Coordinates of C-alpha atoms in Angstrom, one line a residue:
Chain A
A1 CA 150.1 140.8 112.9
Q2 CA 153.5 139.6 112.0
S3 CA 154.6 138.8 108.4
V4 CA 157.7 137.8 106.5
T5 CA 159.0 138.6 103.0
Q6 CA 161.6 136.5 101.2
P7 CA 162.3 138.6 98.1
D8 CA 164.1 135.8 96.2
I9 CA 162.0 133.0 94.9
H10 CA 164.9 131.1 93.4
I11 CA 168.7 131.3 93.7
T12 CA 171.3 129.3 91.7
V13 CA 174.7 129.1 93.2
S14 CA 177.9 127.2 92.2
E15 CA 179.2 124.6 94.6
G16 CA 181.9 126.1 96.8
A17 CA 180.5 129.6 96.4
S18 CA 178.9 131.7 99.1
L19 CA 175.2 132.0 99.6
E20 CA 173.0 134.7 101.1
L21 CA 169.2 134.4 101.5
R22 CA 167.3 137.5 102.3
C23 CA 164.5 137.8 104.9
N24 CA 162.5 140.9 105.9
Y25 CA 160.0 140.8 108.7
S26 CA 157.2 143.0 110.0
Y27 CA 156.4 142.9 113.7
G28 CA 155.7 145.6 116.2
A29 CA 157.7 144.1 119.1
T30 CA 160.9 142.1 119.6
P31 CA 160.7 139.3 117.0
Y32 CA 161.5 135.7 117.5
L33 CA 163.1 134.7 114.2
F34 CA 163.7 131.3 112.6
W35 CA 165.2 129.7 109.5
Y36 CA 164.0 126.3 108.4
V37 CA 165.2 124.1 105.5
Q38 CA 163.1 121.6 103.5
S39 CA 164.6 119.0 101.4
P40 CA 162.5 117.6 98.5
G41 CA 159.7 115.4 99.9
Q42 CA 160.6 116.1 103.5
G43 CA 159.3 118.0 106.4
L44 CA 161.0 121.2 107.7
Q45 CA 164.1 121.2 109.8
L46 CA 165.3 124.0 112.0
L47 CA 168.6 125.6 110.9
L48 CA 168.8 128.3 113.5
K49 CA 166.8 130.8 115.6
Y50 CA 167.1 134.2 117.2
F51 CA 165.4 135.1 120.4
S52 CA 167.7 137.7 122.0
G53 CA 171.3 138.6 122.6
D54 CA 174.1 138.3 120.0
T55 CA 172.7 139.4 116.7
L56 CA 174.9 136.9 114.8
V57 CA 173.4 133.4 115.2
Q58 CA 175.2 130.2 114.3
G59 CA 173.2 127.2 113.2
I60 CA 173.6 123.7 111.9
K61 CA 175.3 122.7 108.6
G62 CA 177.6 125.7 108.7
F63 CA 174.8 128.3 108.3
E64 CA 174.6 131.6 110.2
A65 CA 172.2 134.5 110.2
E66 CA 172.4 138.1 111.3
F67 CA 169.5 140.0 112.9
K68 CA 169.5 143.7 112.0
R69 CA 166.7 145.5 113.8
S70 CA 167.2 148.8 111.8
Q71 CA 166.6 147.0 108.6
S72 CA 164.0 144.5 109.9
S73 CA 166.1 141.8 108.4
F74 CA 167.3 138.3 109.3
N75 CA 169.5 137.2 106.4
L76 CA 170.9 133.7 106.2
R77 CA 174.5 133.0 105.0
K78 CA 176.8 130.2 104.2
P79 CA 180.4 130.8 103.2
S80 CA 180.8 127.7 101.0
V81 CA 177.8 125.8 99.6
H82 CA 177.8 122.0 99.2
W83 CA 175.6 120.2 96.7
S84 CA 173.5 118.8 99.6
D85 CA 172.4 122.4 100.4
A86 CA 170.0 122.3 97.5
A87 CA 166.6 122.7 99.1
E88 CA 163.9 125.2 99.9
Y89 CA 164.6 127.6 102.8
F90 CA 161.9 129.3 104.9
C91 CA 162.2 132.3 107.2
A92 CA 159.6 132.6 109.9
V93 CA 158.7 135.1 112.6
G94 CA 157.1 133.9 115.8
A95 CA 154.7 135.6 118.2
L96 CA 151.6 134.7 120.2
N97 CA 152.1 131.0 120.0
K98 CA 152.3 131.0 116.2
L99 CA 154.8 131.2 113.4
S100 CA 154.3 133.1 110.2
F101 CA 156.4 131.8 107.3
G102 CA 157.7 133.5 104.2
A103 CA 157.0 132.0 100.8
G104 CA 160.4 130.4 100.7
T105 CA 163.5 130.5 98.5
T106 CA 164.5 127.6 96.4
V107 CA 168.3 127.0 96.2
T108 CA 169.8 125.2 93.3
V109 CA 173.5 124.2 93.5
R110 CA 175.3 123.7 90.2
A111 CA 178.5 121.6 90.0
Chain B
N1 CA 161.8 108.6 119.9
A2 CA 159.7 109.0 116.7
G3 CA 159.2 112.8 117.0
V4 CA 156.2 113.9 115.0
T5 CA 154.4 111.3 112.8
Q6 CA 151.6 111.8 110.4
T7 CA 149.1 109.3 109.0
P8 CA 148.5 108.7 106.1
K9 CA 151.4 109.8 103.9
F10 CA 149.3 110.0 100.7
R11 CA 145.6 110.2 100.0
V12 CA 143.4 110.7 97.0
L13 CA 139.8 111.9 97.6
K14 CA 136.8 112.6 95.4
T15 CA 135.0 116.0 95.8
G16 CA 132.6 115.8 98.7
Q17 CA 134.3 112.9 100.6
S18 CA 135.5 113.3 104.1
M19 CA 138.7 112.2 105.8
T20 CA 140.8 112.7 108.9
L21 CA 144.5 113.2 109.1
L22 CA 146.2 112.1 112.3
C23 CA 149.2 113.7 113.9
A24 CA 151.0 112.2 116.9
Q25 CA 154.0 113.5 118.9
D26 CA 156.0 111.8 121.6
M27 CA 157.9 114.8 122.9
N28 CA 155.2 115.8 125.5
H29 CA 154.7 119.1 123.7
E30 CA 151.9 121.4 124.7
Y31 CA 151.4 123.1 121.4
M32 CA 150.4 121.5 118.1
Y33 CA 149.8 122.9 114.7
W34 CA 148.4 122.1 111.3
Y35 CA 149.7 123.8 108.2
R36 CA 149.1 123.5 104.5
Q37 CA 151.9 124.1 101.9
D38 CA 151.1 125.2 98.4
P39 CA 153.6 126.2 95.7
G40 CA 154.8 129.8 96.1
M41 CA 152.9 130.4 99.3
G42 CA 155.0 128.9 102.0
L43 CA 153.2 127.3 105.0
R44 CA 149.9 128.7 106.1
L45 CA 148.5 127.9 109.5
I46 CA 145.1 126.1 109.5
H47 CA 144.4 125.5 113.1
Y48 CA 146.5 125.1 116.3
S49 CA 146.2 123.9 119.9
V50 CA 147.9 125.2 123.0
G51 CA 146.9 122.3 125.1
E52 CA 144.8 119.2 125.5
G53 CA 141.2 120.0 124.8
T54 CA 141.9 123.4 123.2
T55 CA 141.9 124.5 119.6
A56 CA 142.1 127.8 117.8
K57 CA 141.8 129.1 114.2
G58 CA 144.8 130.0 112.2
E59 CA 145.1 131.9 108.9
V60 CA 143.1 129.5 106.7
P61 CA 140.6 127.5 108.8
D62 CA 137.6 127.4 106.5
G63 CA 136.7 123.8 105.4
Y64 CA 138.7 122.2 108.2
N65 CA 138.0 121.1 111.7
V66 CA 140.4 119.8 114.4
S67 CA 140.3 118.0 117.7
R68 CA 142.9 117.6 120.5
L69 CA 141.4 115.0 122.8
K70 CA 144.7 113.7 123.9
K71 CA 147.9 115.7 124.5
Q72 CA 149.9 113.6 122.0
N73 CA 147.4 113.6 119.2
F74 CA 146.0 116.4 116.9
L75 CA 143.4 115.4 114.3
L76 CA 142.6 117.4 111.2
G77 CA 139.3 116.7 109.5
L78 CA 137.9 117.6 106.1
E79 CA 134.1 117.2 106.2
S80 CA 133.5 117.7 102.5
A81 CA 136.7 117.8 100.5
A82 CA 137.1 120.3 97.6
P83 CA 139.7 120.5 94.9
S84 CA 141.0 123.7 96.5
Q85 CA 142.1 121.6 99.5
T86 CA 144.6 119.7 97.3
S87 CA 147.9 120.4 99.1
V88 CA 150.6 119.0 101.3
Y89 CA 149.6 119.1 105.0
F90 CA 152.2 119.4 107.8
C91 CA 151.7 118.9 111.5
A92 CA 154.1 120.4 114.0
S93 CA 154.5 120.5 117.7
S94 CA 156.4 122.7 120.2
G95 CA 156.9 123.6 123.8
P96 CA 155.6 126.9 125.2
G97 CA 159.0 128.5 124.7
Q98 CA 159.7 132.2 125.3
G99 CA 156.8 134.4 124.5
G100 CA 155.0 131.5 123.1
A101 CA 157.1 131.1 120.0
D102 CA 159.4 128.2 120.4
T103 CA 161.0 125.8 117.9
Q104 CA 158.5 123.8 116.0
Y105 CA 159.2 120.2 115.1
F106 CA 157.6 119.0 111.9
G107 CA 156.2 115.8 110.7
P108 CA 157.0 114.4 107.2
G109 CA 153.7 115.6 105.6
T110 CA 150.6 114.2 104.0
R111 CA 150.1 114.7 100.3
L112 CA 146.4 115.1 99.6
T113 CA 144.8 115.2 96.2
V114 CA 141.1 116.0 95.8
L115 CA 139.6 115.1 92.4

C-alpha cells in the first residue's frame, strides 16, 4: 500500500521569502504524485501533479515541485511567498483508483 | 458548471441519530470518493466508487454506508452517529486517469458535529 509523510507540521515564512515543503512517499511502483492546497474553510485545490516525464513540475500560483526517485521525495517550492499563500498543503500519492494523503503542512506567512 | 457540491454544509447530530450526506458532480466523472478530515491526520478515505452502482471500502469505512445509484450522485450515510464521527467530510470526483489515479476535484466540505 502507498503512504505519504510530510515531516513538517507547521512552517512560518516571511512574505517575499522562499518556501519549501517536504514530502516523502512509499510506493513499490511508479508513483503518481500530487500537491493540493486548502485555504481555511475551503475544499482542496490541485496545485500540481507528476505522472511521468520531466521531474520538475510547474503548477499554479507560482509553485513547482521536483520528483526525486532516489530519495522517494516530491518537495514543493515557491521562490517568493505572498500573504495569500497562507494555507494548509497536502501531498498525495495515487494508485489503484485511490489517493493517499499526508497529514499536511500548515504555512503561516508573516509580514 | 458547479463542479462538486455537497449538502448540507453544516450539521449537528445527537448520538444515535442517522443522516445522509449528498454529493453531486456535473463533470460526468466515473469515480467518486468520500473522505473525512481530522486535525493532524490529513484526509482519510471512507468509501469510494468507480462507477454507477459500484462502491468499495476505503481506509476507515466502519460506521458508514454509501450508495451510487446515479452517476452524478454519491451518498454517505451514518446509521447511528457517534461522537468519534465528528469531522469535516469531503466528497471528490475524478476521471479514470492514467493508472486509475487522476486529479480529484473536491467539494467545499460538510462540517458534522455529533454530541
